[in-house]
Every structure is written in structure tokens, then in C-alpha cells.
Amino acid sequence: MSKRIDVKDLNVYYGKFLAVEDVNVTIEARSVTAFIGPSGCGKSTFLRTLNRMHEVIPGGRVEGEVLLDGDDLYDDAVDPVHVRSQIGMVFQRPNPFPTMSIRDNVLAGVKLNSKRISKSDADALVEKSLRGANLWNEVKDRLARPGSGLSGGQQQRLCIARAIAVSPEVILMDEPCSALDPISTLAIEDLINELKNDYTVAIVTHNMQQAARVSDKTAFFNIAATGKPGKLIEFGDTSDIFNRPKEKSTEDYVSGRFG
Amino acid sequence: MSNATMTRRPSQFTKNKLPKWSIWAVLVGALILGAAVSSLFGFSPVSMAVFAAIFFVVGGTATAGAVEGSRKAKDRFATYLVYGAFIIAVLPLLSVIWTVLERGMPGMTSDFLFRSMNGLTGAIDNQTVAEGTPVLGGAYHAILGTLQITLWATIISVPVGLLAAIYLVEYSTGGPLSRAITFFVDVMTGIPSIVAGLFAAALFGLIFGPGTRTGFVAAAALSVLMIPVVVRSTEEMLKIVPNELREAAFALGVRKWRTITKVVIPTAISGIASGVTLAIARVIGETAPILVTAGFARGINLDVFSGWMSTLPTYIYYQIITPTSPTSTDPSTQRAWAAALILIILVMLLNLAARLIARMFAPKTSR
Amino acid sequence: MSTKTVSPNTLRRQGDSGQSGDKIFSTASLLAGCLILAVLFCVAVFLLVQAFPTFVADPAEISGGSGFFSYIWPIVIGTVIAATIALVLATPVGIGVALFISHYAPRRLAQGFGYLIDLLAAIPSVVYGAWGYAVLAPQLALAYEWLANNLGWIPIFEGPASNTGRTILTASIVLAVMVLPIITSLSREIFLQTPKLHEEASLALGATRWEMIKMSVLPFARPGIISAAMLGLGRALGETMAVALVLSGGALNASLIQTGNQTIAAEIALNFPEAFGLRLSELIAAGLVLFVITLAVNVVARWIISRHKEFSGAN
């Protein structure tokens, strides 16, 4: 498991509007890559292009290449559904399916695709995924209860368990802690550190300390002005970005002068 | 008057304000005056109520105007009118329900519920009236007809309405087609029911020859009325399903149609079911389209594809308009009101069911 | 050379069955949407086709013996009179009831009162017809007699009054009761959407409750009230059973308290079951006229609503 992603000359559009311009970046396998930048700079938009979730929004389209271990996601013959089952995603707000139990939420990726799975395999998968999300001990006695009864942080870890249950190569996280309290945030950050042993992780965050704590590589996005496209300004090892930035705007941003 | 109020300086805020009891004083005065004026025309409770209401509004406004000023008086006047409007609106409701209960109850016999009108002639009704025996004949055939026609209308309307709503919410991108559908669905909700009936009659008349009248034609007519209701309510319900749930499913590599059928619809199912129930409640009482499409039967017909069929509303209508016995109409009137009672009970049960479904099976989206 | 020319893209689809499911489902839902448009189109076309013989027939063969226009004209007028009276009666009451529920009734009871008014909409039209015929008409007959005796010099109250009370005014009152819930529920939604800030601003200026409603609620809700009334009008124009049962119809008559007048919908319902041949096309042509009138009224109402998009969720 875990593959690397190479992005080549990627332009992202909403209809005619160019939202993100000319991104070239490499996301290494078994590592955590953080995307930081001010609001509206296109980092979330960019993240969504990595598993073709961008085109779910009407008018969303891209130009350029995104290669998963050399295979282009945007090749004409590629089925976006197939891409998404290999590149999972965790969203800003925890979004467990309200009609399903905790167990069914974890199995959602399997069950919703009507794949047949024996009960013992399902039990094993639920336990493995929940353990992988550091949630097993908290919910093992109430797997049949609705997922929406959990706390925000637990719900978010349930969503992570749901994502890893379909055994993806890559996990994308779109500000996964922005709706959570500090303690839940810490639990998620610990989890991200463990996930990178098995998965490629890309995370968008507003919180620079979080980027510094969890990531190996950091990409800084910025926007010249509202209505202009967002751009990748600088990409490198996290310690370099925070301690020895090459660009002036990166330095301004990480030192808290704007954004 | 207690000591406390005597010694304390009167509050500035209560100056020029009518005391609480004044409204009751005005009411009593209005009732007395109303009774007096009403007896001038030959007393009746209805005219007394009307006159008392007028005196109450005028008197209340005038006292407020004299003590509290014209702005307060206008406020009072408006308040009386608004409350009055509500009372006026509720009166016919109570009157209808009371009438149906009072006149329908005597006819609610097991004979009525489980017998049809087959073989029941005016002579039998005449004999019933002459000898004072219980009214014979029932609405069993009409109850069965109502259920069959409504069932078929539901079978046609729900898939079409559901899919159209899914198209509007899940697939369309706001282009001209979806705007046209939305607009014409709205317009369709305003089609007169008799026109829907004529349409079905004309359509089946062209295909199967003029004068084709069966239960299925009626069901088609009702579908024209039911589809827009189903589309609108389903559309509203699908729209409030959070987009995050769709994205969560997509991100798991779930196909769109499975996302819709297994995530979106289950989340909205209580609202959809309640909307469908209300739509059924709306068409089950329709009369005009049935008159022109299903004809009228006196006996039981269990085949919606051939032969005329009665429903409760047409049964009521024909029992009133063309009583079975033209000379002694009482048995027919009694049957009509009993059928009306059954119909109202059906409709109220459906409305109640819709509310219960909406409340009990509401998804737990609270965070 | 990039890797993709060397090794085949592993992400390419491999005959996944789910994809055809997607196709089928989206096509089905598109078809359902189009079916609705087709049905509406067919309503117009089939009515036209079936009504056509009426327009080419010899005028002497049409009921009344002098052509379709003179046949349809009186009942169009009758329809408009009945619906207009119903609207004039129902609109003020409907607005009052809506205000009562949105601004006057105690908060805890308001929702219950709302359900109560919704029940008015739930009662089947044939039951209203039966009620109007058996309960309301005899009561009103007394009032009509008084009107004829005392206000008979006004043409609309000219005597002798019908002694069964089954007149167009009675039918209009029943129609008013039936459209009341439509007007109420739409207006209520719009009153509740009035920005709270506007209301509080006027209250903070020392306005009484009525002044607050006059200053902030009614101006905000005006387009909504107009379209609610139009939708009510559409319903009143097309309502069949209440009129068919209540009205003892006849020729056009200026007096509202005598028998006479007829509406299109009731004319169809009363005559269709026995009609055949040319009479059938005549009635279908009448239905077509009714369809066009109600369509026009509804389109205008919807157009007003869509101009004020925030009201679109109001029904």
C-alpha cells in the first residue's frame, strides 16, 4: 500500500475561472505532506483535484497531469470512482452517515458498493479499521449505535476509519481538525503520525503549528489578490519552510505577518 | 384597592392604560346589546353572535380610543380583526366536521361498510322509509374502488415523481431543462382536477376508442395531480440532505447512483414518505376527475383495467345528486354522509400518518 | 518518455458493472423529468385534438344553437364571478389568519393552530360541496331573503331570492373556505420570513404591534401575498365539486342571490357522464378554455414568486 503522487503543470478551473495555476509538486509515499496558506488561496481546491472530487462541483475541471505512481488520474479512460477508491478523503466537518450504525459507517465503502463480504471478514475489517483510527477501545461496546451519537473528535476518527476500511493508497485530509476542540485535535494529530507508516497522507491545514508538528514536507500556497488564481509559492521539507524559507511571502506567512 | 397601591405614586407607565378587566366589561356589554338587537329581528343565536361581535369590536376600539389614544385604538382594532379572522376560519371547519359526524354516524353500520349497492333499487328505499327499517345498501364497492384507484395512482406517480426530483436535485446543473421542469411542475400543481380528468379521458379515448372509462384511466388522471406534489415535496427533502454526505460517499469510491439510493434517499426517507402520504391524502378525495374517467358502478369491480368503478367521492356525489329513490331521498342522504365520514376519516388518518412518519423517522443529523 | 507509455494505466476501467448502473439511473431520472414536461404538453395537445370538432362544427349544432363562443361566454363569466367573490372574501381573512398564526397567537399554540388551518385544506371538495348544499345554503337562504327585501335595489341583490339558497354567492362562500388555507399557508410562510431586525427596529421606535406589522411585515410580504391570492384564484377557478353540488345553475344572471349562473368546471362535471359525440368535444373545449385561464393565472403567480426567489420555498 501507499503510492506517491506527482503533479505536473496543473491548472484548476471552476467553469472559466482559473482557481489554481500551474502547480508542480511531488507527494512522497509513506510521508505526510501539508498544504498551508491564507484563506481562499486554493489549497483545498487543489487537494480535491488529487482524487477527482473537484469535478463533483458543477463546472469543476482541470488541465495538466496528476500521476499516481505514474498513472494519470485524468486519463480519458480513467473512471473517477476507481480513483476515489484508491485515494480516500477526510473532510473539514465530521460527516458520518446519519442513517447508519458505527459498524455500518466503517463498512460503508464496502457495503455501498454491494461487495459481498462474510460476517467474519466484516468483523475483522471493522476492528482493524477502528484500531487503525485509534477508536476501537472507545466504541467496541456500541458498534450498533448510530455514528452521530459520538463526540466531534470521535466522529472524525470514525470518518478516518471509514476511509481506511477501503484500503486506499493515499489519504487526503481537508482541515480535519478545524471543527474540533484541542484535545480531539491532539488525538487526530497522533493518528496522522501513525497513519504515515502505512499510507501516503496529504493534509490541508489552517494551523501552522499543526503543519509543523505532523508533516514531513510542506507546500505554501498564496494568492496575489481576490479573483486572481492561487499559486504554489514554495515547497520543501517542513523544517526548511518554517525555518529557512526562500520566498519573502512564505517567511511573512509562517512568521504570522498575514493570513 | 389595597394599601400598597394607595400609598405608592401611580407608575408613569400605567398612566392612561385601560385596566385588564375592561375587556371583559366590553364583552359582557356587547353580548347584552347583541341579544337585545337580535331580538328586534326575531332572536336567533347566530344573529346574536354576529351583532355581539360587531358591538365588541366597536366598543373595545372606542374605549381604547377614549382612554389610550388613537394609536392604541388602531392597534386594538387590528388585534380584534386578526383574532376574528381566525375564528371565522375555524367556524366552517368545525361546522363541516360536526355535520359529517352528526349525519354520518347513524349510517355507519356493518351493512354499509361491507355491502355494495348491487341490486338496491328505489323500491327498496321506499319500503325502508315506509316501514322504518334500517337503511340497506352500502359503500363497500366504493371503498374498494377508492383504494384500487389510489393505489394505482400511487404506483404511477411515486417512481416518476421521485426520479424527476432526483434529476432536479442530483443531476441537473441548473440548465434550461431543469428550470423548465421546476416551473412547469409548479404550474401543474395548479391544473384544475377536472382538466386532469379530461386529459386522461381524451388520451385513453384516442387510444381505446371514445368513452373508455375504467379505474386505470382514473388512476392516470389522479397521477397528473399527484406527480407534481410528489416532485415538490421530494425535491425539498433531497435539498436538505447535507452535501457532505454525498461527498463522503463519493470519496469512498461509491458510484453516484449507489450514493443516491443508499445514502441520500435513506437520509431523506421520512420526509419523502410523509410527502407521498400527503399527496395520497390529496388525491383520495378527488371527485371531478373520477366522474369523467371511471364512470359509476353499483357493484364491486376488482379489475381496474375494465369496467366502470365507483369511489367514495363519486358515491357521495351521486347519492346526493341522483338519489336511488327520487321520492324518498333520506336513505340516499344517509348513505352519502356515512360515506363522507369514511372519506374524512381516511384523509385525516393519512394526514396524521404523514406527521407521525415525519416526526418518528426523522434522521438524526443533529451534531 | 513518461511512464504511462510504457506500462498500461492501472487506473483504467476494467469492465466495472456499476458504471452501467450509473448510466441507467441518470437516464431514468432524466426521462422522468422530461415525462412531466411531456404530460403537460400532452394535456394541451389532447384537449385541442378532442375539442377540435367543436370549432369547425355548424354553429347551430352547438348547445344553445349559436356557436361555441356564445355557449362558452356565459360560463366563463360565471366562473370568473364565482372565483372573484371567493377571492375577495378569502384574501382578507386569509391574511388575518396568517398574521394570527405568525404574530398574534401564543407561541406554544401557534403551530397547533397552523395544523388546524391545514385541516381545512385536507377536507375533500365533495364534502365541502355536500356541506354547502345541506347546511350552508338553507342558512343563507334566510339572509338572502333579508337582502332581497332590504337591499334589493342593488342589482346584485335583486329579488326574488332563491329559497333553497343554492346560488352563486353560496358557491363562492364555499369556494372561499376552500382557498383560505392556500392563501393562509403561503402568507404565513412569508410573514415568518420578515427579517427580525426590521420588526425589532420598528418596535424599538415605540411602534405598537399593528404599526410594526404595517411598517415592516406587510411591505416585505406584499409580492408574496399577491402570488398567494393568485394561486388561490387558480384553485377557485378550477374547483368543480363545490359548485356542482351547491349551485342550482342556469343562465347568466346579475343577481347573486337568485338561481342561475354556471361555472365551466361544474358544467363539465354535470354533463360529461351523459355526453357523447359533439357534446363531448364541446365539454372538452370548455375544459381547454378553463385550462388556459388557470394556466395563465398560475404562470403569473409563479412568475411573481420567482422574481422574489426567497419565497420559492414557501409552499
Coordinates of C-alpha atoms in Angstrom, one line a residue, chain B residues 200-201 204-205 207-214 217 292-293 308:
Chain B
A200 CA -56.9 11.2 -19.2
A201 CA -60.3 10.7 -20.7
F204 CA -57.5 6.9 -23.4
G205 CA -60.4 7.9 -25.7
I207 CA -56.2 5.1 -27.9
F208 CA -59.0 2.7 -27.0
G209 CA -62.0 4.5 -28.5
P210 CA -64.2 7.2 -27.2
G211 CA -66.0 6.5 -23.9
T212 CA -63.3 4.3 -22.4
R213 CA -63.9 4.5 -18.7
T214 CA -62.0 2.3 -16.3
V217 CA -58.0 5.9 -16.6
V292 CA -65.2 11.8 -16.2
T293 CA -62.9 8.8 -16.2
W308 CA -66.7 1.2 -14.6

